[in-house]
PDB file of C-alpha atoms in Angstrom:
ATOM      1  CA  UNK A 261     166.337  73.826 181.061  1.00 46.00           C
ATOM      2  CA  UNK A 262     163.081  73.571 183.069  1.00 44.00           C
ATOM      3  CA  UNK A 263     163.102  75.134 187.031  1.00 47.00           C
ATOM      4  CA  UNK A 264     160.924  73.719 189.782  1.00 45.00           C
ATOM      5  CA  UNK A 265     158.635  76.749 190.204  1.00 47.00           C
ATOM      6  CA  UNK A 266     159.018  78.592 187.483  1.00 48.00           C
ATOM      7  CA  UNK A 267     155.893  80.079 186.089  1.00 45.00           C
ATOM      8  CA  UNK A 268     155.101  80.479 182.972  1.00 41.00           C
ATOM      9  CA  UNK A 269     152.469  82.312 180.832  1.00 43.00           C
ATOM     10  CA  UNK A 270     151.123  81.821 176.873  1.00 43.00           C
ATOM     11  CA  UNK A 271     148.640  83.048 175.003  1.00 41.00           C
ATOM     12  CA  UNK A 272     146.280  81.731 173.133  1.00 38.00           C
ATOM     13  CA  UNK A 273     144.892  83.546 169.962  1.00 41.00           C
ATOM     14  CA  UNK A 274     142.405  82.179 168.268  1.00 40.00           C
ATOM     15  CA  UNK A 275     143.467  82.757 164.187  1.00 43.00           C
ATOM     16  CA  UNK A 276     141.009  84.650 162.564  1.00 41.00           C
ATOM     17  CA  UNK A 277     140.058  84.087 159.056  1.00 41.00           C
ATOM     18  CA  UNK A 278     137.554  85.632 156.918  1.00 43.00           C
ATOM     19  CA  UNK A 279     134.584  85.416 155.498  1.00 47.00           C
ATOM     20  CA  UNK A 280     134.248  83.807 152.054  1.00 47.00           C
ATOM     21  CA  UNK A 281     130.585  84.931 149.580  1.00 49.00           C
ATOM     22  CA  UNK A 282     128.921  81.372 149.614  1.00 59.00           C
ATOM     23  CA  UNK A 283     127.734  79.710 146.294  1.00 60.00           C
ATOM     24  CA  UNK A 284     124.816  81.342 145.281  1.00 67.00           C
ATOM     25  CA  UNK A 285     122.701  79.594 142.980  1.00 69.00           C
ATOM     26  CA  UNK A 286     119.435  80.462 140.574  1.00 74.00           C
ATOM     27  CA  UNK A 287     117.492  78.195 140.061  1.00 79.00           C
ATOM     28  CA  UNK A 288     115.422  75.471 141.915  1.00 85.00           C
ATOM     29  CA  UNK A 289     117.794  72.369 142.341  1.00 91.00           C
ATOM     30  CA  UNK A 290     120.636  72.988 141.147  1.00 90.00           C
ATOM     31  CA  UNK A 291     122.618  72.656 144.778  1.00 92.00           C
ATOM     32  CA  UNK A 292     120.610  70.764 147.748  1.00 95.00           C
ATOM     33  CA  UNK A 293     121.419  70.307 151.411  1.00 95.00           C
ATOM     34  CA  UNK A 294     121.200  66.725 152.980  1.00 96.00           C
ATOM     35  CA  UNK A 295     121.757  65.376 156.877  1.00 94.00           C
ATOM     36  CA  UNK A 296     119.972  63.099 158.433  1.00 94.00           C
ATOM     37  CA  UNK A 297     117.906  63.692 161.332  1.00 95.00           C
ATOM     38  CA  UNK A 298     116.068  61.426 164.081  1.00 94.00           C
ATOM     39  CA  UNK A 299     112.577  62.478 165.976  1.00 94.00           C
ATOM     40  CA  UNK A 300     111.232  60.425 168.735  1.00 92.00           C
ATOM     41  CA  UNK A 301     113.157  57.152 168.082  1.00 92.00           C
ATOM     42  CA  UNK A 302     112.688  58.102 164.462  1.00 95.00           C
ATOM     43  CA  UNK A 303     115.401  58.740 161.620  1.00 96.00           C
ATOM     44  CA  UNK A 304     114.708  60.287 158.669  1.00 97.00           C
ATOM     45  CA  UNK A 305     117.137  61.773 155.804  1.00 97.00           C
ATOM     46  CA  UNK A 306     116.464  65.336 154.987  1.00 97.00           C
ATOM     47  CA  UNK A 307     117.609  67.285 152.341  1.00 97.00           C
ATOM     48  CA  UNK A 308     116.439  70.766 151.238  1.00 96.00           C
ATOM     49  CA  UNK A 309     117.152  73.031 148.003  1.00 93.00           C
ATOM     50  CA  UNK A 310     118.971  76.460 148.754  1.00 88.00           C
ATOM     51  CA  UNK A 311     117.493  78.038 146.043  1.00 86.00           C
ATOM     52  CA  UNK A 312     113.465  77.422 146.216  1.00 87.00           C
ATOM     53  CA  UNK A 313     114.490  76.530 150.082  1.00 91.00           C
ATOM     54  CA  UNK A 314     111.815  73.150 150.086  1.00 95.00           C
ATOM     55  CA  UNK A 315     112.450  70.865 151.781  1.00 97.00           C
ATOM     56  CA  UNK A 316     112.167  66.877 152.168  1.00 97.00           C
ATOM     57  CA  UNK A 317     112.210  64.728 155.159  1.00 97.00           C
ATOM     58  CA  UNK A 318     112.185  61.018 154.694  1.00 97.00           C
ATOM     59  CA  UNK A 319     111.639  57.661 157.088  1.00 97.00           C
ATOM     60  CA  UNK A 320     114.583  55.631 157.125  1.00 96.00           C
ATOM     61  CA  UNK A 321     115.090  52.735 159.906  1.00 92.00           C
ATOM     62  CA  UNK A 322     118.799  53.189 160.094  1.00 86.00           C
ATOM     63  CA  UNK A 323     121.536  55.363 158.502  1.00 89.00           C
ATOM     64  CA  UNK A 324     122.497  52.434 155.632  1.00 93.00           C
ATOM     65  CA  UNK A 325     123.928  52.963 152.716  1.00 93.00           C
ATOM     66  CA  UNK A 326     120.983  51.145 151.052  1.00 94.00           C
ATOM     67  CA  UNK A 327     118.511  53.400 152.182  1.00 95.00           C
ATOM     68  CA  UNK A 328     120.490  56.555 151.455  1.00 95.00           C
ATOM     69  CA  UNK A 329     120.571  55.210 148.148  1.00 96.00           C
ATOM     70  CA  UNK A 330     116.730  54.785 148.071  1.00 96.00           C
ATOM     71  CA  UNK A 331     115.705  57.508 149.111  1.00 96.00           C
ATOM     72  CA  UNK A 332     117.906  59.555 147.433  1.00 97.00           C
ATOM     73  CA  UNK A 333     116.359  57.937 144.076  1.00 97.00           C
ATOM     74  CA  UNK A 334     113.046  58.882 144.917  1.00 96.00           C
ATOM     75  CA  UNK A 335     113.648  62.409 145.383  1.00 97.00           C
ATOM     76  CA  UNK A 336     115.174  62.195 141.758  1.00 96.00           C
ATOM     77  CA  UNK A 337     112.723  60.842 140.884  1.00 96.00           C
ATOM     78  CA  UNK A 338     110.022  63.681 142.262  1.00 94.00           C
ATOM     79  CA  UNK A 339     112.598  67.208 141.107  1.00 94.00           C
ATOM     80  CA  UNK A 340     115.316  66.131 138.564  1.00 94.00           C
ATOM     81  CA  UNK A 341     119.168  65.574 139.604  1.00 96.00           C
ATOM     82  CA  UNK A 342     120.677  68.320 141.603  1.00 95.00           C
ATOM     83  CA  UNK A 343     124.075  69.608 139.654  1.00 94.00           C
ATOM     84  CA  UNK A 344     125.350  69.211 143.254  1.00 95.00           C
ATOM     85  CA  UNK A 345     124.867  68.748 147.205  1.00 95.00           C
ATOM     86  CA  UNK A 346     126.913  69.308 150.216  1.00 93.00           C
ATOM     87  CA  UNK A 347     126.253  66.884 153.488  1.00 91.00           C
ATOM     88  CA  UNK A 348     128.788  65.627 156.876  1.00 88.00           C
ATOM     89  CA  UNK A 349     130.953  63.472 156.397  1.00 84.00           C
ATOM     90  CA  UNK A 350     129.629  60.657 157.925  1.00 87.00           C
ATOM     91  CA  UNK A 351     129.510  57.375 156.735  1.00 90.00           C
ATOM     92  CA  UNK A 352     125.770  56.942 155.872  1.00 92.00           C
ATOM     93  CA  UNK A 353     126.990  59.317 153.367  1.00 93.00           C
ATOM     94  CA  UNK A 354     130.544  59.115 152.920  1.00 91.00           C
ATOM     95  CA  UNK A 355     131.067  55.583 151.328  1.00 93.00           C
ATOM     96  CA  UNK A 356     131.342  54.125 148.479  1.00 94.00           C
ATOM     97  CA  UNK A 357     127.989  52.568 147.367  1.00 95.00           C
ATOM     98  CA  UNK A 358     126.715  56.962 147.965  1.00 95.00           C
ATOM     99  CA  UNK A 359     129.365  58.021 146.118  1.00 94.00           C
ATOM    100  CA  UNK A 360     128.687  55.108 143.287  1.00 95.00           C
ATOM    101  CA  UNK A 361     125.552  56.498 142.489  1.00 95.00           C
ATOM    102  CA  UNK A 362     125.691  60.351 143.129  1.00 96.00           C
ATOM    103  CA  UNK A 363     129.372  60.093 140.280  1.00 95.00           C
ATOM    104  CA  UNK A 364     126.580  57.768 137.768  1.00 95.00           C
ATOM    105  CA  UNK A 365     124.136  60.867 138.025  1.00 95.00           C
ATOM    106  CA  UNK A 366     127.473  63.168 137.451  1.00 96.00           C
ATOM    107  CA  UNK A 367     126.227  64.670 141.369  1.00 96.00           C
ATOM    108  CA  UNK A 368     129.200  66.223 142.652  1.00 95.00           C
ATOM    109  CA  UNK A 369     129.626  66.315 146.356  1.00 94.00           C
ATOM    110  CA  UNK A 370     131.059  67.565 148.943  1.00 90.00           C
ATOM    111  CA  UNK A 371     131.558  67.160 152.845  1.00 88.00           C
ATOM    112  CA  UNK A 372     131.656  69.340 155.485  1.00 81.00           C
ATOM    113  CA  UNK A 373     134.469  70.066 157.819  1.00 68.00           C
ATOM    114  CA  UNK A 374     133.854  67.902 161.002  1.00 61.00           C
ATOM    115  CA  UNK A 375     132.384  69.577 163.962  1.00 57.00           C
ATOM    116  CA  UNK A 376     131.692  72.692 161.773  1.00 60.00           C
ATOM    117  CA  UNK A 377     127.543  72.675 161.264  1.00 63.00           C
ATOM    118  CA  UNK A 378     127.688  76.089 160.146  1.00 64.00           C
ATOM    119  CA  UNK A 379     129.264  74.083 156.368  1.00 68.00           C
ATOM    120  CA  UNK A 380     125.713  72.901 156.397  1.00 76.00           C
ATOM    121  CA  UNK A 381     123.091  75.887 158.243  1.00 81.00           C
ATOM    122  CA  UNK A 382     120.633  75.324 155.811  1.00 88.00           C
ATOM    123  CA  UNK A 383     119.554  71.683 156.955  1.00 93.00           C
ATOM    124  CA  UNK A 384     120.266  72.993 160.238  1.00 91.00           C
ATOM    125  CA  UNK A 385     117.888  75.822 160.290  1.00 92.00           C
ATOM    126  CA  UNK A 386     115.607  73.655 158.220  1.00 95.00           C
ATOM    127  CA  UNK A 387     116.052  71.111 161.747  1.00 95.00           C
ATOM    128  CA  UNK A 388     114.879  73.712 163.483  1.00 93.00           C
ATOM    129  CA  UNK A 389     112.014  74.344 162.041  1.00 94.00           C
ATOM    130  CA  UNK A 390     110.940  70.791 162.258  1.00 96.00           C
ATOM    131  CA  UNK A 391     111.463  70.348 165.741  1.00 94.00           C
ATOM    132  CA  UNK A 392     108.994  73.214 166.160  1.00 93.00           C
ATOM    133  CA  UNK A 393     105.822  71.818 164.378  1.00 94.00           C
ATOM    134  CA  UNK A 394     106.574  68.541 165.546  1.00 94.00           C
ATOM    135  CA  UNK A 395     106.861  69.617 168.863  1.00 92.00           C
ATOM    136  CA  UNK A 396     103.141  71.864 168.207  1.00 91.00           C
ATOM    137  CA  UNK A 397     101.689  68.346 166.620  1.00 92.00           C
ATOM    138  CA  UNK A 398     102.707  65.891 169.284  1.00 90.00           C
ATOM    139  CA  UNK A 399     101.151  67.982 172.231  1.00 88.00           C
ATOM    140  CA  UNK A 400      98.372  67.994 170.602  1.00 87.00           C
ATOM    141  CA  UNK A 401      98.198  64.814 169.115  1.00 88.00           C
ATOM    142  CA  UNK A 402      99.732  62.228 171.832  1.00 86.00           C
ATOM    143  CA  UNK A 403      99.404  59.008 169.560  1.00 83.00           C
ATOM    144  CA  UNK A 404     100.309  60.326 166.223  1.00 86.00           C
ATOM    145  CA  UNK A 405     102.323  57.822 163.863  1.00 92.00           C
ATOM    146  CA  UNK A 406     105.581  60.372 163.665  1.00 94.00           C
ATOM    147  CA  UNK A 407     105.845  59.508 160.161  1.00 95.00           C
ATOM    148  CA  UNK A 408     102.650  60.792 159.739  1.00 94.00           C
ATOM    149  CA  UNK A 409     102.998  63.665 161.562  1.00 95.00           C
ATOM    150  CA  UNK A 410     106.455  64.290 159.349  1.00 96.00           C
ATOM    151  CA  UNK A 411     103.993  65.222 156.658  1.00 95.00           C
ATOM    152  CA  UNK A 412     102.064  67.167 158.502  1.00 94.00           C
ATOM    153  CA  UNK A 413     105.058  69.302 159.677  1.00 95.00           C
ATOM    154  CA  UNK A 414     106.067  69.280 155.986  1.00 96.00           C
ATOM    155  CA  UNK A 415     103.165  70.743 154.391  1.00 94.00           C
ATOM    156  CA  UNK A 416     103.521  73.718 156.991  1.00 92.00           C
ATOM    157  CA  UNK A 417     107.362  74.321 156.499  1.00 94.00           C
ATOM    158  CA  UNK A 418     106.745  73.993 152.919  1.00 93.00           C
ATOM    159  CA  UNK A 419     103.086  76.348 152.597  1.00 91.00           C
ATOM    160  CA  UNK A 420     104.760  78.954 154.553  1.00 89.00           C
ATOM    161  CA  UNK A 421     106.950  81.659 153.560  1.00 86.00           C
ATOM    162  CA  UNK A 422     110.312  82.185 153.946  1.00 84.00           C
ATOM    163  CA  UNK A 423     111.792  84.911 155.231  1.00 82.00           C
ATOM    164  CA  UNK A 424     114.881  85.047 152.991  1.00 75.00           C
ATOM    165  CA  UNK A 425     112.334  84.697 150.122  1.00 75.00           C
ATOM    166  CA  UNK A 426     109.675  86.179 150.679  1.00 79.00           C
ATOM    167  CA  UNK A 427     107.878  83.290 149.212  1.00 82.00           C
ATOM    168  CA  UNK A 428     106.318  80.023 149.682  1.00 86.00           C
ATOM    169  CA  UNK A 429     109.051  76.709 148.755  1.00 89.00           C
ATOM    170  CA  UNK A 430     105.970  75.257 147.272  1.00 88.00           C
ATOM    171  CA  UNK A 431     104.933  78.696 145.016  1.00 82.00           C
ATOM    172  CA  UNK A 432     109.118  78.987 143.987  1.00 80.00           C
ATOM    173  CA  UNK A 433     109.140  75.211 143.201  1.00 82.00           C
ATOM    174  CA  UNK A 434     105.879  74.960 141.228  1.00 79.00           C
ATOM    175  CA  UNK A 435     105.549  78.921 140.423  1.00 67.00           C
ATOM    176  CA  UNK A 436     101.807  78.471 142.076  1.00 56.00           C
ATOM    177  CA  UNK A 437     101.200  82.314 143.788  1.00 52.00           C
ATOM    178  CA  UNK A 438      97.454  81.843 144.917  1.00 52.00           C
ATOM    179  CA  UNK A 439      97.967  78.232 145.721  1.00 51.00           C
ATOM    180  CA  UNK A 440      94.721  77.571 148.266  1.00 55.00           C
ATOM    181  CA  UNK A 441      95.192  76.654 151.784  1.00 55.00           C
ATOM    182  CA  UNK A 442      94.383  72.928 151.718  1.00 54.00           C
ATOM    183  CA  UNK A 443      91.615  73.595 154.039  1.00 54.00           C
ATOM    184  CA  UNK A 444      89.377  74.765 151.672  1.00 55.00           C
ATOM    185  CA  UNK A 445      89.761  71.653 149.104  1.00 50.00           C
ATOM    186  CA  UNK A 446      87.372  69.269 151.339  1.00 47.00           C
ATOM    187  CA  UNK A 447      83.984  69.444 150.206  1.00 50.00           C
ATOM    188  CA  UNK A 448      81.398  70.527 153.182  1.00 46.00           C
ATOM    189  CA  UNK A 449      78.563  68.387 152.192  1.00 46.00           C
ATOM    190  CA  UNK A 450      80.986  64.900 153.303  1.00 45.00           C
ATOM    191  CA  UNK A 451      83.822  64.017 155.396  1.00 48.00           C
ATOM    192  CA  UNK A 452      85.012  61.164 155.942  1.00 59.00           C
ATOM    193  CA  UNK A 453      87.189  60.331 159.520  1.00 67.00           C
ATOM    194  CA  UNK A 454      90.197  60.298 157.445  1.00 59.00           C
ATOM    195  CA  UNK A 455      89.536  63.935 155.774  1.00 58.00           C
ATOM    196  CA  UNK A 456      88.428  64.903 158.832  1.00 68.00           C
ATOM    197  CA  UNK A 457      91.345  64.153 161.094  1.00 71.00           C
ATOM    198  CA  UNK A 458      92.932  65.572 158.407  1.00 65.00           C
ATOM    199  CA  UNK A 459      91.644  69.235 158.142  1.00 68.00           C
ATOM    200  CA  UNK A 460      92.386  69.311 161.561  1.00 74.00           C
ATOM    201  CA  UNK A 461      95.158  69.293 162.283  1.00 70.00           C
ATOM    202  CA  UNK A 462      96.270  71.252 160.055  1.00 63.00           C
ATOM    203  CA  UNK A 463      93.969  74.177 160.829  1.00 72.00           C
ATOM    204  CA  UNK A 464      95.665  73.181 164.520  1.00 72.00           C
ATOM    205  CA  UNK A 465      99.722  74.001 162.910  1.00 62.00           C
ATOM    206  CA  UNK A 466      98.358  77.195 160.847  1.00 59.00           C
ATOM    207  CA  UNK A 467      96.396  78.480 163.926  1.00 71.00           C
ATOM    208  CA  UNK A 468      99.476  78.382 165.898  1.00 69.00           C
ATOM    209  CA  UNK A 469     101.155  79.503 162.771  1.00 59.00           C
ATOM    210  CA  UNK A 470      98.974  82.823 162.435  1.00 64.00           C
ATOM    211  CA  UNK A 471      98.886  83.353 166.428  1.00 73.00           C
ATOM    212  CA  UNK A 472     102.991  83.360 166.229  1.00 67.00           C
ATOM    213  CA  UNK A 473     103.092  85.925 163.360  1.00 60.00           C
ATOM    214  CA  UNK A 474     100.320  88.005 164.799  1.00 71.00           C
ATOM    215  CA  UNK A 475     101.972  88.101 168.638  1.00 78.00           C
ATOM    216  CA  UNK A 476     105.352  89.029 166.699  1.00 69.00           C
ATOM    217  CA  UNK A 477     103.326  91.832 164.492  1.00 62.00           C
ATOM    218  CA  UNK A 478     102.316  93.083 168.300  1.00 73.00           C
ATOM    219  CA  UNK A 479     105.199  93.475 169.209  1.00 74.00           C
ATOM    220  CA  UNK A 480     106.397  95.675 166.448  1.00 69.00           C
ATOM    221  CA  UNK A 481     103.821  97.438 166.598  1.00 66.00           C
ATOM    222  CA  UNK A 482     104.148  97.771 170.449  1.00 69.00           C
ATOM    223  CA  UNK A 483     108.065  98.753 170.047  1.00 69.00           C
ATOM    224  CA  UNK A 484     107.091 101.119 167.797  1.00 63.00           C
ATOM    225  CA  UNK A 485     104.249 102.582 169.053  1.00 60.00           C
ATOM    226  CA  UNK A 486     105.731 102.696 172.783  1.00 59.00           C
ATOM    227  CA  UNK A 487     105.105 107.505 172.271  1.00 47.00           C
ATOM    228  CA  UNK A 488     101.577 106.915 170.656  1.00 48.00           C
ATOM    229  CA  UNK A 489      98.840 109.168 169.909  1.00 48.00           C
ATOM    230  CA  UNK A 490      96.990 107.305 172.983  1.00 50.00           C
ATOM    231  CA  UNK A 491      99.570 109.287 174.908  1.00 54.00           C
ATOM    232  CA  UNK A 492      98.500 112.656 173.531  1.00 53.00           C
ATOM    233  CA  UNK A 493      94.974 113.016 173.211  1.00 58.00           C
ATOM    234  CA  UNK A 494      94.640 116.509 174.502  1.00 74.00           C
ATOM    235  CA  UNK A 495      95.654 120.279 172.984  1.00 84.00           C
ATOM    236  CA  UNK A 496      96.672 121.632 176.526  1.00 84.00           C
ATOM    237  CA  UNK A 497      99.440 118.678 177.414  1.00 84.00           C
ATOM    238  CA  UNK A 498     102.524 119.685 178.693  1.00 86.00           C
ATOM    239  CA  UNK A 499     105.101 117.700 177.122  1.00 85.00           C
ATOM    240  CA  UNK A 500     109.115 118.198 176.120  1.00 85.00           C
ATOM    241  CA  UNK A 501     110.568 117.859 173.041  1.00 83.00           C
ATOM    242  CA  UNK A 502     114.723 116.015 171.876  1.00 78.00           C
ATOM    243  CA  UNK A 503     116.954 118.130 171.999  1.00 79.00           C
ATOM    244  CA  UNK A 504     119.100 116.308 168.879  1.00 69.00           C
ATOM    245  CA  UNK A 505     122.381 118.658 168.297  1.00 69.00           C
ATOM    246  CA  UNK A 506     123.364 118.232 171.793  1.00 65.00           C
ATOM    247  CA  UNK A 507     125.851 117.797 173.647  1.00 65.00           C
ATOM    248  CA  UNK A 508     126.548 116.067 176.450  1.00 58.00           C
ATOM    249  CA  UNK A 509     126.677 118.937 179.277  1.00 58.00           C
ATOM    250  CA  UNK A 510     123.067 120.046 177.740  1.00 68.00           C
ATOM    251  CA  UNK A 511     119.960 118.254 178.714  1.00 73.00           C
ATOM    252  CA  UNK A 512     118.210 115.172 176.672  1.00 76.00           C
ATOM    253  CA  UNK A 513     115.005 117.622 176.899  1.00 78.00           C
ATOM    254  CA  UNK A 514     113.884 120.932 175.932  1.00 81.00           C
ATOM    255  CA  UNK A 515     111.106 123.130 177.323  1.00 82.00           C
ATOM    256  CA  UNK A 516     108.285 122.578 178.264  1.00 87.00           C
ATOM    257  CA  UNK A 517     105.437 123.493 175.095  1.00 89.00           C
ATOM    258  CA  UNK A 518     102.508 123.024 175.564  1.00 88.00           C
ATOM    259  CA  UNK A 519     100.662 121.347 172.528  1.00 88.00           C
ATOM    260  CA  UNK A 520      98.250 123.150 170.533  1.00 90.00           C
ATOM    261  CA  UNK A 521      96.914 121.334 167.644  1.00 87.00           C
ATOM    262  CA  UNK A 522      96.603 118.019 166.615  1.00 85.00           C
ATOM    263  CA  UNK A 523      97.541 116.582 163.559  1.00 82.00           C
ATOM    264  CA  UNK A 524      97.349 113.664 161.028  1.00 77.00           C
ATOM    265  CA  UNK A 525     100.064 111.463 160.808  1.00 66.00           C
ATOM    266  CA  UNK A 526     101.428 110.772 163.974  1.00 71.00           C
ATOM    267  CA  UNK A 527     102.036 115.159 164.335  1.00 77.00           C
ATOM    268  CA  UNK A 528     101.107 118.059 166.805  1.00 84.00           C
ATOM    269  CA  UNK A 529     101.846 121.909 166.938  1.00 89.00           C
ATOM    270  CA  UNK A 530     103.822 123.432 169.866  1.00 90.00           C
ATOM    271  CA  UNK A 531     104.156 126.263 171.095  1.00 90.00           C
ATOM    272  CA  UNK A 532     107.374 126.663 174.117  1.00 90.00           C
ATOM    273  CA  UNK A 533     106.269 128.316 176.633  1.00 88.00           C
ATOM    274  CA  UNK A 534     108.611 130.621 177.641  1.00 89.00           C
ATOM    275  CA  UNK A 535     109.553 131.969 174.225  1.00 90.00           C
ATOM    276  CA  UNK A 536     106.456 131.794 172.655  1.00 90.00           C
ATOM    277  CA  UNK A 537     108.064 130.013 169.292  1.00 90.00           C
ATOM    278  CA  UNK A 538     106.066 127.055 167.444  1.00 90.00           C
ATOM    279  CA  UNK A 539     106.078 124.053 165.193  1.00 88.00           C
ATOM    280  CA  UNK A 540     105.168 120.852 164.453  1.00 86.00           C
ATOM    281  CA  UNK A 541     106.480 118.073 165.218  1.00 80.00           C
ATOM    282  CA  UNK A 542     105.974 113.963 165.744  1.00 77.00           C
ATOM    283  CA  UNK A 543     105.413 112.885 168.130  1.00 75.00           C
ATOM    284  CA  UNK A 544     108.285 110.130 168.123  1.00 72.00           C
ATOM    285  CA  UNK A 545     110.423 113.735 169.396  1.00 76.00           C
ATOM    286  CA  UNK A 546     107.930 114.017 172.635  1.00 78.00           C
ATOM    287  CA  UNK A 547     107.870 113.327 176.153  1.00 77.00           C
ATOM    288  CA  UNK A 548     105.213 113.539 178.296  1.00 72.00           C
ATOM    289  CA  UNK A 549     105.386 115.066 182.038  1.00 60.00           C
ATOM    290  CA  UNK A 550     104.218 112.128 185.046  1.00 53.00           C
ATOM    291  CA  UNK A 551     103.347 113.048 188.001  1.00 48.00           C
ATOM    292  CA  UNK A 552     105.158 111.759 190.187  1.00 46.00           C
ATOM    293  CA  UNK A 553     103.761 113.128 193.611  1.00 47.00           C
ATOM    294  CA  UNK A 554     102.072 115.688 195.005  1.00 40.00           C
ATOM    295  CA  UNK A 555     104.910 118.006 195.336  1.00 40.00           C
ATOM    296  CA  UNK A 556     106.883 117.157 191.742  1.00 39.00           C
ATOM    297  CA  UNK A 557     107.028 115.669 188.762  1.00 41.00           C
ATOM    298  CA  UNK A 558     108.884 113.860 186.484  1.00 44.00           C
ATOM    299  CA  UNK A 559     109.809 113.498 182.233  1.00 46.00           C
ATOM    300  CA  UNK A 560     108.590 109.684 180.709  1.00 43.00           C
ATOM    301  CA  UNK A 561     112.000 108.215 179.413  1.00 43.00           C
TER     302      UNK A 561
END
């Protein structure tokens, strides 16, 4: 029996599940992931191919099974019939009409576990990228129809190099590794308002993507070049060398040393001020001496 005032302690330990190697496709449109996506009160049926990473989004009024089937047929008419489709277990997919359509075309469908978005992660990452593209476009074209903006977002996504494939989805799908920028296709002698607006949207979106890539590159370079050549510009500079073989009781840096020669490939020749021994070392192994005050100096870390 339970007694009044008796305390019980229970330790809850979540079960550990082993990671499983997921299926790897060998060609485009073997395996698709699909879901619904909503932006600015507009619903879309979104589909991504796991091999090429090609993404598509079809506007739908609601989430009815009829609309899902109509847009799936449109997708199949563009790219052919897949072998398998993965989706969540929403009623817009898990219904008799959709399953009968897929069965008639001999397409297997797999429904993910409820509340386990990792099982449908390709489409989730696709949604995150679309949101970023649409946000950029919306800040510039505030009154434009969201269906039109989605088309530009898809152009940007499918023409961008994917981190896992190192190719654009269009290149993998259609085999063109030197496709031209759509902005280059415009005839400079004649511009309609529609074409001008089209070019303006693409240039704005591409410029933003270019800036982000440049910022990312700069951040990586700046991080790698924290101890770059500009900190070791002159002969006679006092430096300290990292003690890579030290134990916990020894100093992190050895020295002092003096730079006697600036060499190529970020290397310098240094001489130990105490025993006069010379060596060539990469500048990333050095720390400069920074004056902290008039009476003492400290190492730059």
